mmCIF file of C-alpha atoms in Angstrom:
data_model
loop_
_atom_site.group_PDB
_atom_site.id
_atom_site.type_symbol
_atom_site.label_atom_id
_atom_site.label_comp_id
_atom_site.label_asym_id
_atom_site.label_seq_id
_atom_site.Cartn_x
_atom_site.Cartn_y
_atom_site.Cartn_z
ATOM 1 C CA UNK A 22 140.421 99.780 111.803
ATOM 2 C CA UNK A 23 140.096 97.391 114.543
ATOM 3 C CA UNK A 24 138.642 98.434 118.154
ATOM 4 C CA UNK A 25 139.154 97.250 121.741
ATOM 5 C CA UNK A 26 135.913 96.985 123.639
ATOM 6 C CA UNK A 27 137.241 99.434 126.240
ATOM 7 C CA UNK A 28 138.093 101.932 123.260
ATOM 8 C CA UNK A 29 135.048 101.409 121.232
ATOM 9 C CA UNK A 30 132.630 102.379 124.350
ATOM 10 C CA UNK A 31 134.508 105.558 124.822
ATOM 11 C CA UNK A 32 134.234 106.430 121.155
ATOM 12 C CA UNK A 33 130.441 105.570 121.336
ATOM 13 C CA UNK A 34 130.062 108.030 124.182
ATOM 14 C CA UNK A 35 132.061 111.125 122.503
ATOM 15 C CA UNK A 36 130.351 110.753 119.006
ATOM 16 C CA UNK A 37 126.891 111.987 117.514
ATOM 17 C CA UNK A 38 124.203 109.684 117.043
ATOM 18 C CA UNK A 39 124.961 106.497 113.936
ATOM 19 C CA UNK A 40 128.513 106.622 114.335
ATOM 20 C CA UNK A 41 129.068 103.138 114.697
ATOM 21 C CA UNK A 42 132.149 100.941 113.756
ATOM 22 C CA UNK A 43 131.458 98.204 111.289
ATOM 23 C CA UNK A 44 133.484 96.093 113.310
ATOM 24 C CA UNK A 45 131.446 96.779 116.885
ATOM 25 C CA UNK A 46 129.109 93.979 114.845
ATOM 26 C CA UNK A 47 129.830 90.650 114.222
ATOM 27 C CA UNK A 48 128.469 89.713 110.396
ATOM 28 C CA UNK A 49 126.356 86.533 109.325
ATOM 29 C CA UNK A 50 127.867 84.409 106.844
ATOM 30 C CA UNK A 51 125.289 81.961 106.390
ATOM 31 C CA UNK A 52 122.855 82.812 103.635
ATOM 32 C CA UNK A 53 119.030 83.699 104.904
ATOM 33 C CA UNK A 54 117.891 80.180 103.727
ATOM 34 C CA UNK A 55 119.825 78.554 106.528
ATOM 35 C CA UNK A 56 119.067 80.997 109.406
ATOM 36 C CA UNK A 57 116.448 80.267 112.254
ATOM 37 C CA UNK A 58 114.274 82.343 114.191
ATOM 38 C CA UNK A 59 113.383 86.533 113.713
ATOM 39 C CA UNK A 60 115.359 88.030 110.841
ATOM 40 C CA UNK A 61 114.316 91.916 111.346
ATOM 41 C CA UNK A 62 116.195 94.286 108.522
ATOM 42 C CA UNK A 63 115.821 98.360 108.438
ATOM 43 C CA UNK A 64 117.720 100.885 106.932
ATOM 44 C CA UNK A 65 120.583 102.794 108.402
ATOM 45 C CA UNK A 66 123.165 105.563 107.935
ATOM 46 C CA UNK A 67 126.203 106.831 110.112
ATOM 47 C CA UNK A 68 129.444 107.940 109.761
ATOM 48 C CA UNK A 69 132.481 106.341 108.856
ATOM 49 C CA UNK A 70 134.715 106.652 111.704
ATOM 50 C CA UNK A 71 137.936 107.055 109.457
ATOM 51 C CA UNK A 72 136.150 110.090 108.209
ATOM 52 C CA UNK A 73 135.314 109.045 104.507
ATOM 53 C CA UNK A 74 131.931 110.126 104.769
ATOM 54 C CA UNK A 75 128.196 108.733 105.132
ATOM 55 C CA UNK A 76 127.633 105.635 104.798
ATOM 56 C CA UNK A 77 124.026 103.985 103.906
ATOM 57 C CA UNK A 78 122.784 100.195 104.665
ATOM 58 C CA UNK A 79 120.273 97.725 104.543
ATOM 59 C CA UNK A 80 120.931 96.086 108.196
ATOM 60 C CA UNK A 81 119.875 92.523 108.909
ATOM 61 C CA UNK A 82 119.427 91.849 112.410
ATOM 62 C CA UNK A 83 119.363 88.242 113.456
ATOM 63 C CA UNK A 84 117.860 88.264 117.097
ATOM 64 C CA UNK A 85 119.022 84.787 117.435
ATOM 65 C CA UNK A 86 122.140 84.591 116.765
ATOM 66 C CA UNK A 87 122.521 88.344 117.984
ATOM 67 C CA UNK A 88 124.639 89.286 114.727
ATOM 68 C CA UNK A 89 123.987 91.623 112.221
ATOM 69 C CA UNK A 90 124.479 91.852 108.513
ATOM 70 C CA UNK A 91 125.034 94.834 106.404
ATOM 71 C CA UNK A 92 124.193 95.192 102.667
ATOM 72 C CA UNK A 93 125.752 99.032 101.545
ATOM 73 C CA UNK A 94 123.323 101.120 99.513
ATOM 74 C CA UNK A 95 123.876 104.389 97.946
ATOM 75 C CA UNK A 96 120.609 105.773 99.264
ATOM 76 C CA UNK A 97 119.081 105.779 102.948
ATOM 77 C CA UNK A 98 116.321 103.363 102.817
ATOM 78 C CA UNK A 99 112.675 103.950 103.785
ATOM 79 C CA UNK A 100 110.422 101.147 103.094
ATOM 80 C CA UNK A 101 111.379 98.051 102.893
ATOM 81 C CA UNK A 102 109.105 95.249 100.758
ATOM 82 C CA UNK A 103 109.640 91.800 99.386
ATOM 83 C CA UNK A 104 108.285 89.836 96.738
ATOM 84 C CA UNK A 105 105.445 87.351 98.160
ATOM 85 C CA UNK A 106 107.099 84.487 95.826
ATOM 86 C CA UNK A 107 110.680 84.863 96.395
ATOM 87 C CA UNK A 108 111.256 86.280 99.558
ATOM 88 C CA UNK A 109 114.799 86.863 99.229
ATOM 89 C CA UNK A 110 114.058 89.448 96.819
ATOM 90 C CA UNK A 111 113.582 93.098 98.127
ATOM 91 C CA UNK A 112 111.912 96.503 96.845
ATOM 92 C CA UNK A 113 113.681 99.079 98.940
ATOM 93 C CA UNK A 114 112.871 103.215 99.024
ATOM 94 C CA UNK A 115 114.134 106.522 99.332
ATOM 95 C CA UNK A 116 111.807 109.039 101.250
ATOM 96 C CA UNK A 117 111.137 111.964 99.463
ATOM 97 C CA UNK A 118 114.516 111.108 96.738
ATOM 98 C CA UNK A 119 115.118 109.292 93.222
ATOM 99 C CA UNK A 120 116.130 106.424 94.664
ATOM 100 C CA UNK A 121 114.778 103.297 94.908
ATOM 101 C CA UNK A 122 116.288 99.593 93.948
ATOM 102 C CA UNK A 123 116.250 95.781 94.314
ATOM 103 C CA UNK A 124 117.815 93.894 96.854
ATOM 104 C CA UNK A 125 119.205 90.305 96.852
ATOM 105 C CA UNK A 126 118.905 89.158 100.431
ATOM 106 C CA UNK A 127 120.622 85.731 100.016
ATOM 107 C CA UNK A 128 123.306 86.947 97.424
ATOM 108 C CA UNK A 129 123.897 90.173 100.161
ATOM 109 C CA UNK A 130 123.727 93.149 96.836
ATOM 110 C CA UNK A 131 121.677 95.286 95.639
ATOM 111 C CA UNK A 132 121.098 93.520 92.077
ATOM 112 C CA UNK A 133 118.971 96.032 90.520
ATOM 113 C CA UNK A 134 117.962 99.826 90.642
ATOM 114 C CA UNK A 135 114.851 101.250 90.496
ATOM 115 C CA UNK A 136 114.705 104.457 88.242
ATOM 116 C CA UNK A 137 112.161 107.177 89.190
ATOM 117 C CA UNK A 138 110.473 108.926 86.295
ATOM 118 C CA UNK A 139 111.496 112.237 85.276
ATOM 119 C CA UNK A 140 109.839 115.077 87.501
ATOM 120 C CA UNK A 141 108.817 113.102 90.770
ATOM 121 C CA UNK A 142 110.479 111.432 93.331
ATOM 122 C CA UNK A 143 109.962 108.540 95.423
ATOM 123 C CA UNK A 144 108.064 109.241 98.930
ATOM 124 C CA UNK A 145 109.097 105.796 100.543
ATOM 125 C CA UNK A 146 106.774 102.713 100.109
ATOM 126 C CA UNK A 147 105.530 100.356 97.983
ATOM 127 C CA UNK A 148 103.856 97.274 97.308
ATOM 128 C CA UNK A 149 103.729 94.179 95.060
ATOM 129 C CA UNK A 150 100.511 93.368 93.736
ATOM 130 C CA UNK A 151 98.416 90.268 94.662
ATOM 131 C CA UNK A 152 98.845 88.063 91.671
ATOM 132 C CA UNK A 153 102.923 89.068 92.188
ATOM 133 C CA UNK A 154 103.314 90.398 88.713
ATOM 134 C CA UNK A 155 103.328 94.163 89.415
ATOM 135 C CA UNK A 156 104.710 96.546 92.002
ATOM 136 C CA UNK A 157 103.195 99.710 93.091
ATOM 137 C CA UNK A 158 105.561 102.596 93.970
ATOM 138 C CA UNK A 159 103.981 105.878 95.674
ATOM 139 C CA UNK A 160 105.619 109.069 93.857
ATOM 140 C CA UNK A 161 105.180 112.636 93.723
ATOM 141 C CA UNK A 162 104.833 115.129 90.862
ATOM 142 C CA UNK A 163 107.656 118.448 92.055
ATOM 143 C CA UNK A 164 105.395 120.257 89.621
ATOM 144 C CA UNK A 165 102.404 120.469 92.133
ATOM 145 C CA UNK A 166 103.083 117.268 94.811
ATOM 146 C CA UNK A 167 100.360 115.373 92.863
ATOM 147 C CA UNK A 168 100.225 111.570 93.818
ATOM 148 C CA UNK A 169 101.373 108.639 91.702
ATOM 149 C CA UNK A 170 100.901 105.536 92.097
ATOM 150 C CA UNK A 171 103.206 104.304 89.743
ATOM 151 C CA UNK A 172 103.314 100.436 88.164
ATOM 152 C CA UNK A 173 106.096 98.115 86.849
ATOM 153 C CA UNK A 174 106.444 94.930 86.215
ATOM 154 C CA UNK A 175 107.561 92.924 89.300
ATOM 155 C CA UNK A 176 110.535 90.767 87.291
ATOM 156 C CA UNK A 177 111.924 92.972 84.535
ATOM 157 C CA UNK A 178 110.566 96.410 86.551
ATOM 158 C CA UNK A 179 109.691 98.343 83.253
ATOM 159 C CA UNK A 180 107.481 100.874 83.711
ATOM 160 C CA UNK A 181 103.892 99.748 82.738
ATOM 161 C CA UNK A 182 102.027 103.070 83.966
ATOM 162 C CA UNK A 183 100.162 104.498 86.889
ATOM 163 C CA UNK A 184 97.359 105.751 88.527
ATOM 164 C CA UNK A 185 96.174 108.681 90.882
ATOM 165 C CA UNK A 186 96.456 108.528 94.167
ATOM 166 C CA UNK A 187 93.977 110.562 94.744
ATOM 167 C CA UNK A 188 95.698 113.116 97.276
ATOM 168 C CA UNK A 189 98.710 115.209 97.013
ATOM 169 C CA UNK A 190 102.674 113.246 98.390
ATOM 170 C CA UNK A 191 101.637 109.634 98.789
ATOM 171 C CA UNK A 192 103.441 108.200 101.405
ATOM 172 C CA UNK A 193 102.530 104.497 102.798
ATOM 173 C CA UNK A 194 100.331 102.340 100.883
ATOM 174 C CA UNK A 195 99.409 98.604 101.681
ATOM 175 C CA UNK A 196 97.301 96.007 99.837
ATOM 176 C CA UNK A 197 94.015 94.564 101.897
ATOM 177 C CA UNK A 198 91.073 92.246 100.870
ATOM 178 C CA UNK A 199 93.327 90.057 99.216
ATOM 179 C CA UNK A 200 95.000 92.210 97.155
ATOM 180 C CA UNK A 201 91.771 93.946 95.642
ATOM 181 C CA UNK A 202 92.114 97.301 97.619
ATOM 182 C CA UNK A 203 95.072 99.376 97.701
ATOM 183 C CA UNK A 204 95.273 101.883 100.790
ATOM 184 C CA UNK A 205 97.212 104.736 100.501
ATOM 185 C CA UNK A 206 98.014 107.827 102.867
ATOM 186 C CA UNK A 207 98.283 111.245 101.067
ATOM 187 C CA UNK A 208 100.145 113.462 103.506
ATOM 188 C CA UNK A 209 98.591 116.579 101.927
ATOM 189 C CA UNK A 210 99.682 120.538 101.636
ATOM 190 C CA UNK A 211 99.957 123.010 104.543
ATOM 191 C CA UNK A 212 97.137 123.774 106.541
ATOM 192 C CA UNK A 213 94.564 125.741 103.898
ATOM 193 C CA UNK A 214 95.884 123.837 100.633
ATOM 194 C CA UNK A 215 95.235 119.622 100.027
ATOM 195 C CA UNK A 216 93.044 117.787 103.049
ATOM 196 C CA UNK A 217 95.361 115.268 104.063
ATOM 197 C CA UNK A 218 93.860 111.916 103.777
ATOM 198 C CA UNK A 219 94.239 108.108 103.482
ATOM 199 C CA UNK A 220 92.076 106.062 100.336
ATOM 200 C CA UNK A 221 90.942 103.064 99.726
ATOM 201 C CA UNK A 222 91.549 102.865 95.605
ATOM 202 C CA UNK A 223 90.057 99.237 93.739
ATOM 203 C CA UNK A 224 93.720 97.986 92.159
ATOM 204 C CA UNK A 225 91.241 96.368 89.066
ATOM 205 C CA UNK A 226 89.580 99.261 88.123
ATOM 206 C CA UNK A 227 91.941 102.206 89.469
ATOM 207 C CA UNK A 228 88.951 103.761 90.980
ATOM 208 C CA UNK A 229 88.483 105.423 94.832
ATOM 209 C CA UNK A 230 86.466 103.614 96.896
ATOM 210 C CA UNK A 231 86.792 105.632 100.034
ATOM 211 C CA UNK A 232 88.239 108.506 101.365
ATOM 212 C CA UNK A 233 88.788 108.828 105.189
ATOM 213 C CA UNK A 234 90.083 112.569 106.625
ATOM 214 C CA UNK A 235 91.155 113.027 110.289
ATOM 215 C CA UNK A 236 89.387 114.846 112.409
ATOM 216 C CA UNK A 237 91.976 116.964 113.628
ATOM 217 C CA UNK A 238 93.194 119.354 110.641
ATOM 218 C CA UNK A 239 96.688 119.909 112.163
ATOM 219 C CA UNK A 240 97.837 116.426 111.839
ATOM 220 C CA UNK A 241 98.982 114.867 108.164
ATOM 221 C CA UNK A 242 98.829 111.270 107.269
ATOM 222 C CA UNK A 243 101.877 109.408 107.666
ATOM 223 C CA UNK A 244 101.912 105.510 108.099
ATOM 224 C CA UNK A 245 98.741 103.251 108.518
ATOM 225 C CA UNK A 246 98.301 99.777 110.455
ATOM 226 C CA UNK A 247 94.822 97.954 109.384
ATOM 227 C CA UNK A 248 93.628 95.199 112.020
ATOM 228 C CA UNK A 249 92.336 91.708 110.474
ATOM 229 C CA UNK A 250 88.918 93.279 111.009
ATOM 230 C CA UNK A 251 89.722 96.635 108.984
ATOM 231 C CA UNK A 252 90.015 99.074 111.847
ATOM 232 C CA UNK A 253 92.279 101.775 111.067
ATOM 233 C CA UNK A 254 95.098 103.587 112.579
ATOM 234 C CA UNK A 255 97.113 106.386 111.716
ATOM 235 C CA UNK A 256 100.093 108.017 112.776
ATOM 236 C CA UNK A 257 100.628 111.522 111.686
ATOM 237 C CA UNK A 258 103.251 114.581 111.711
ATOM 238 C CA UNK A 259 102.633 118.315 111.818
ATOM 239 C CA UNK A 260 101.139 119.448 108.588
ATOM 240 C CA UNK A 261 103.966 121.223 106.044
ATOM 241 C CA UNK A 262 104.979 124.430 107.582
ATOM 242 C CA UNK A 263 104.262 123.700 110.982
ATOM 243 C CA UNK A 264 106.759 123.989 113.572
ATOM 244 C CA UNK A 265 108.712 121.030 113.805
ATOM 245 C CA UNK A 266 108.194 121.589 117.833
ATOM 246 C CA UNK A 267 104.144 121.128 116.979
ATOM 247 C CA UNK A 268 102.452 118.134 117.968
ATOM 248 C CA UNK A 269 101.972 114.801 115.996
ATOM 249 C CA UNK A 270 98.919 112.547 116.664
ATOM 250 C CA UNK A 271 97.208 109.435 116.495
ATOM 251 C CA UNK A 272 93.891 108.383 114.900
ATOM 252 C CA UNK A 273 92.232 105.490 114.992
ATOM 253 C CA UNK A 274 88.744 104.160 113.101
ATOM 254 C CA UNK A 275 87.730 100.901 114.764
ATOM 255 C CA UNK A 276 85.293 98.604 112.020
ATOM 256 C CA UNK A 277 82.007 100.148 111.863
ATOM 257 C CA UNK A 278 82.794 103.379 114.132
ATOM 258 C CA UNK A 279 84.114 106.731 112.542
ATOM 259 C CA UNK A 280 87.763 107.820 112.489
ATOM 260 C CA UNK A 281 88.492 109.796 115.753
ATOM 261 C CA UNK A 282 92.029 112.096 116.227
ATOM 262 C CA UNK A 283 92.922 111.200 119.702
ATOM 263 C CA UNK A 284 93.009 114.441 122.048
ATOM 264 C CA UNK A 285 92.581 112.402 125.301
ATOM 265 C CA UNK A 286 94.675 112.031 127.825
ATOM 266 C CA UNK A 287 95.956 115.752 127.961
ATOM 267 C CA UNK A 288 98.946 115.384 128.648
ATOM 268 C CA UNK A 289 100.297 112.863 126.976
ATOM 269 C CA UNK A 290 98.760 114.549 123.722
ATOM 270 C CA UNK A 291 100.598 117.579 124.227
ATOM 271 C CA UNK A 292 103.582 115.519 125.006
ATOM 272 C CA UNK A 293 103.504 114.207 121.227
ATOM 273 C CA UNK A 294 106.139 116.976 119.924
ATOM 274 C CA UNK A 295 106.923 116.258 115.911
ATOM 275 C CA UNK A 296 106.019 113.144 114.214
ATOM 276 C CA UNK A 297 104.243 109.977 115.311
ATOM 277 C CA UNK A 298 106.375 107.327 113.534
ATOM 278 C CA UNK A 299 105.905 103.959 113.256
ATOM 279 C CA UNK A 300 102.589 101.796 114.091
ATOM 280 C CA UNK A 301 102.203 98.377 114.836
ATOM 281 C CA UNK A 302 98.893 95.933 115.462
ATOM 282 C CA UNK A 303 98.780 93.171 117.816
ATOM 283 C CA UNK A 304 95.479 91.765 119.809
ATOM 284 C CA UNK A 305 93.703 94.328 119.435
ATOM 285 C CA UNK A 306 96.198 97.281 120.396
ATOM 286 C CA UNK A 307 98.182 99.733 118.520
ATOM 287 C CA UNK A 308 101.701 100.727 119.417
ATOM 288 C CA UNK A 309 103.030 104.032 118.797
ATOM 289 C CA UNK A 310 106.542 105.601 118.113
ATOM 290 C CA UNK A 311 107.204 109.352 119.093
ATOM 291 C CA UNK A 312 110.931 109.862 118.596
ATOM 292 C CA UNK A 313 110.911 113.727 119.156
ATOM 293 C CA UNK A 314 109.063 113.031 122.155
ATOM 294 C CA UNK A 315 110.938 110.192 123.377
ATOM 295 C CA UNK A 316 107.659 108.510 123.745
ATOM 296 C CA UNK A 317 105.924 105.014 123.297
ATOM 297 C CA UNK A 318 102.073 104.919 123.164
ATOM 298 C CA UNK A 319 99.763 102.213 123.388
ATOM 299 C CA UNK A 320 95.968 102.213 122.160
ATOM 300 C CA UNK A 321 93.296 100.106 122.589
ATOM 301 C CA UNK A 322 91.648 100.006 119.150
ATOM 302 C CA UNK A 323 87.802 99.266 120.194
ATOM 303 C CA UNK A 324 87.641 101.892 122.654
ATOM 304 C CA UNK A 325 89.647 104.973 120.452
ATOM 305 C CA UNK A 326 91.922 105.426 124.315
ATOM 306 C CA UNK A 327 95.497 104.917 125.116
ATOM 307 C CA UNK A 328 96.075 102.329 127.696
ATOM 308 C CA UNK A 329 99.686 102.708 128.330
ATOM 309 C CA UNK A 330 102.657 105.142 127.569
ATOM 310 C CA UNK A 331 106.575 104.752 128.086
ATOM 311 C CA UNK A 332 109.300 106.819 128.366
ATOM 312 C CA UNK A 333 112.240 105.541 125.732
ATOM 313 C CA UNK A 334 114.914 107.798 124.645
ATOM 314 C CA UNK A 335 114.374 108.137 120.154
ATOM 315 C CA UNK A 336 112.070 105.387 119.144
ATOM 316 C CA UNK A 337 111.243 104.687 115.879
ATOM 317 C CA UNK A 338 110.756 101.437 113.808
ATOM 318 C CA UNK A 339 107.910 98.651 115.462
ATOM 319 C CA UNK A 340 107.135 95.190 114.164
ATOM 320 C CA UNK A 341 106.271 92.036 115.631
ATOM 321 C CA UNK A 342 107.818 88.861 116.303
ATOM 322 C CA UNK A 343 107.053 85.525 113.990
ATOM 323 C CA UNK A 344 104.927 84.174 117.144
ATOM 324 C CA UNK A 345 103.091 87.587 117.673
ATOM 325 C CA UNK A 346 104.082 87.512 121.399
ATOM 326 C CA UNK A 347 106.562 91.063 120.958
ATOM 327 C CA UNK A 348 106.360 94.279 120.125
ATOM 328 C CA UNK A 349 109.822 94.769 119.010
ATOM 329 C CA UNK A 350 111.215 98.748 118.680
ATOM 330 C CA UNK A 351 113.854 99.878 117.674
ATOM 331 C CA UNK A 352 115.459 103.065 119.725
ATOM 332 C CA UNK A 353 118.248 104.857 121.204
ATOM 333 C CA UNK A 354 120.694 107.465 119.964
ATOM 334 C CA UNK A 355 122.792 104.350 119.327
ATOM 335 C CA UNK A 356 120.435 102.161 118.172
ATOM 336 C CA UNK A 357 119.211 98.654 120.276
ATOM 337 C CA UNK A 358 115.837 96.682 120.104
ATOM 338 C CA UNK A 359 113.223 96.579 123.103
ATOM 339 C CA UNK A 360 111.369 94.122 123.517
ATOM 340 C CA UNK A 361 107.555 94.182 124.682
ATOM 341 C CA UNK A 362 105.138 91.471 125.888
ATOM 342 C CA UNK A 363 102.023 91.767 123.656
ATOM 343 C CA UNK A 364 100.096 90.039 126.157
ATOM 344 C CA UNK A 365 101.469 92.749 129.241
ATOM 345 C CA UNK A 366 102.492 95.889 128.147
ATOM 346 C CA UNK A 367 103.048 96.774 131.631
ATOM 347 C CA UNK A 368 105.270 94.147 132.418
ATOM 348 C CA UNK A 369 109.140 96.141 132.055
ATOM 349 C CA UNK A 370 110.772 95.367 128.438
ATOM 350 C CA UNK A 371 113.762 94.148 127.789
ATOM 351 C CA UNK A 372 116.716 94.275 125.352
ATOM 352 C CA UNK A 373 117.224 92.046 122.933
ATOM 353 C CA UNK A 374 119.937 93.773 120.542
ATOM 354 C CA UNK A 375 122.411 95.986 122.317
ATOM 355 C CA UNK A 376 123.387 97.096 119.151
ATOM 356 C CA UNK A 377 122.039 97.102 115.845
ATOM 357 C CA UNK A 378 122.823 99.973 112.741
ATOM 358 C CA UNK A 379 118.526 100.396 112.453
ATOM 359 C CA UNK A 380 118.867 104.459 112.498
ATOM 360 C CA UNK A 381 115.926 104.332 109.907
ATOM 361 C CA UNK A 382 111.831 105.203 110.488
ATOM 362 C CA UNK A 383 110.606 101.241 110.051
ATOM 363 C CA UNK A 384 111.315 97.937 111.394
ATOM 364 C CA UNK A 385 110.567 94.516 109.257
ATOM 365 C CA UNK A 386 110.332 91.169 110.035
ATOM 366 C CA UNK A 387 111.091 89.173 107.265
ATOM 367 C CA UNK A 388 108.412 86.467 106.688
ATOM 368 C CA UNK A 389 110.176 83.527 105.311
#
């Protein structure tokens, strides 16, 4: 089905939220080794508008060439992680599902699923291991919502094994100090069952290191962002149970100071309905989706305070650009990608993609 512009803007208007025509975007054809500037990619799901049901994709977002690419999955991805050697190949997640698989960026498919292992599902993340040989999965137990970390081999993806995370439904988990230290973020039970927390676990020996709780007990632990120097920050939901209409939070350990839940200003705490999203680092400063509270944060690291807040209608994903000059989030009911100065977060943003299928919680910027 082909639209005019003046039809497809009055279709965009009446429909929910994701319902986006394939052909509103123009697709790449040139293959990711030939393509200049930010490639960002994030998952997505809508409705197909000749009513055959929902439809799930890897987008590619070119902010160069302002064109998007679309690789269809059967699952609606989560995290999105590629292999340090060969960039063009991608571990993609479910949240909280059985699904997980390999994606071939420069061949546009997904070449390979990922099977989950019988009684637990996927919570969203991963990460490939230092030396590049393995790839950490986080996964929970239905029998209890005891954490995995689960282990396969990075080329054939066998299953080699796995380790505790040390928590109960593992969520994010990223590789510091070189690859020796695996962080992890167990999101915990309801308030009165597992402490949410987020550990520091030594990949060589399996062992915990550290475990770091919140200081507020309402909050879970979601996603993480760790500064060059090892400060923390973490961006939490309501705990299990809650109201969905209860607030979300930030918390932030700068190096050498304790972990702090912020509760300062007032009122833009109590502002923070449902889940603090996505988190992203830059010179010194943490940014901060709040997509139930239509809500951007900002937070100066060293001194545990928010510096900044903005009004934007849904955000969600948050990355960087290549040059580490923009913030760049994704937001919208019909998704587009704001643009914000690192160096002035006053300064008003701009957009850079009027239109992109990025429905999902992250934002990536591919590194090659």
């Amino acid at each position: 089905m082909t639209l005019s512009r003046r039809n497809l803007l009055g279709w965009l208007a009446a429909v929910p939220a994701m319902s986006l025509s394939v052909s509103a975007l123009s697709v790449m054809a040139t293959g990711c080794s030939q393509r200049q500037g930010d490639l960002l990619l994030g998952g997505g799901r809508f409705m197909n508008p000749d009513g055959s049901g929902q439809r799930y994709v890897l987008a590619l977002v070119d902010l160069q060439q302002q064109q998007t690419d679309l690789i269809d999955l059967d699952f609606f991805p989560h995290g999105i992680h590629w292999h340090p050697d060969a960039p063009d190949r991608l571990a993609v997640f479910e949240k909280k599902g059985p699904h997980a698989a390999e994606v071939d960026l420069g061949a546009r498919r997904l070449s390979r699923k990922i099977d989950a292992r019988p009684g637990r599902y996927f919570y969203g993340h991963g990460a490939y291991s230092a030396d590049n040989q393995q790839l950490f999965s986080t996964e929970t137990r239905l029998d209890g919502l005891e954490g995995v970390i689960a282990v396969r081999d990075a080329d054939s993806l066998a299953y080699l094994g796995e380790f505790p995370s040390y928590g109960k439904e593992p969520h994010e988990c990223t590789l510091i100090d070189n690859g020796k230290t695996l962080v992890i973020t167990n999101a915990g039970g309801p308030i009165g069952g597992a402490i949410p927390c987020v550990c520091y676990v030594d990949v060589a020996s399996q062992q915990l290191l550290e475990r770091v709780v919140l200081t507020r007990t309402d909050l879970n632990t979601g996603h993480v962002a760790i500064a060059e120097d090892g400060s923390l920050v973490v961006v939490s939901a309501p705990r299990t149970g809650m109201s969905l209409r209860a607030n979300g939070g930030v918390s932030i350990r700068p190096q050498g100071l304790p972990m702090a839940s912020m509760t300062q200003p007032e009122a833009i705490v109590k502002r923070m309905t449902g889940e603090a999203l996505s988190v992203a680092i830059a010179n010194g400063m943490a940014l901060v989706t709040h997509p139930d509270a239509d809500l951007v944060t900002f937070w100066s690291i060293a001194e545990q305070r928010m510096v900044h807040s903005l009004t934007l209608v849904r955000p969600r994903g948050v990355t960087l650009t290549k040059d580490g000059r923009y913030f760049l989030v994704t937001y919208d009911r019909v998704p587009k990608i704001l643009k914000i100065a690192v160096a002035d977060v006053f300064a008003t943003p701009e957009v850079v993609v009027a239109s992109t299928y990025v429905s999902g919680s992250h934002l990536f910027a591919w590194p090659a």
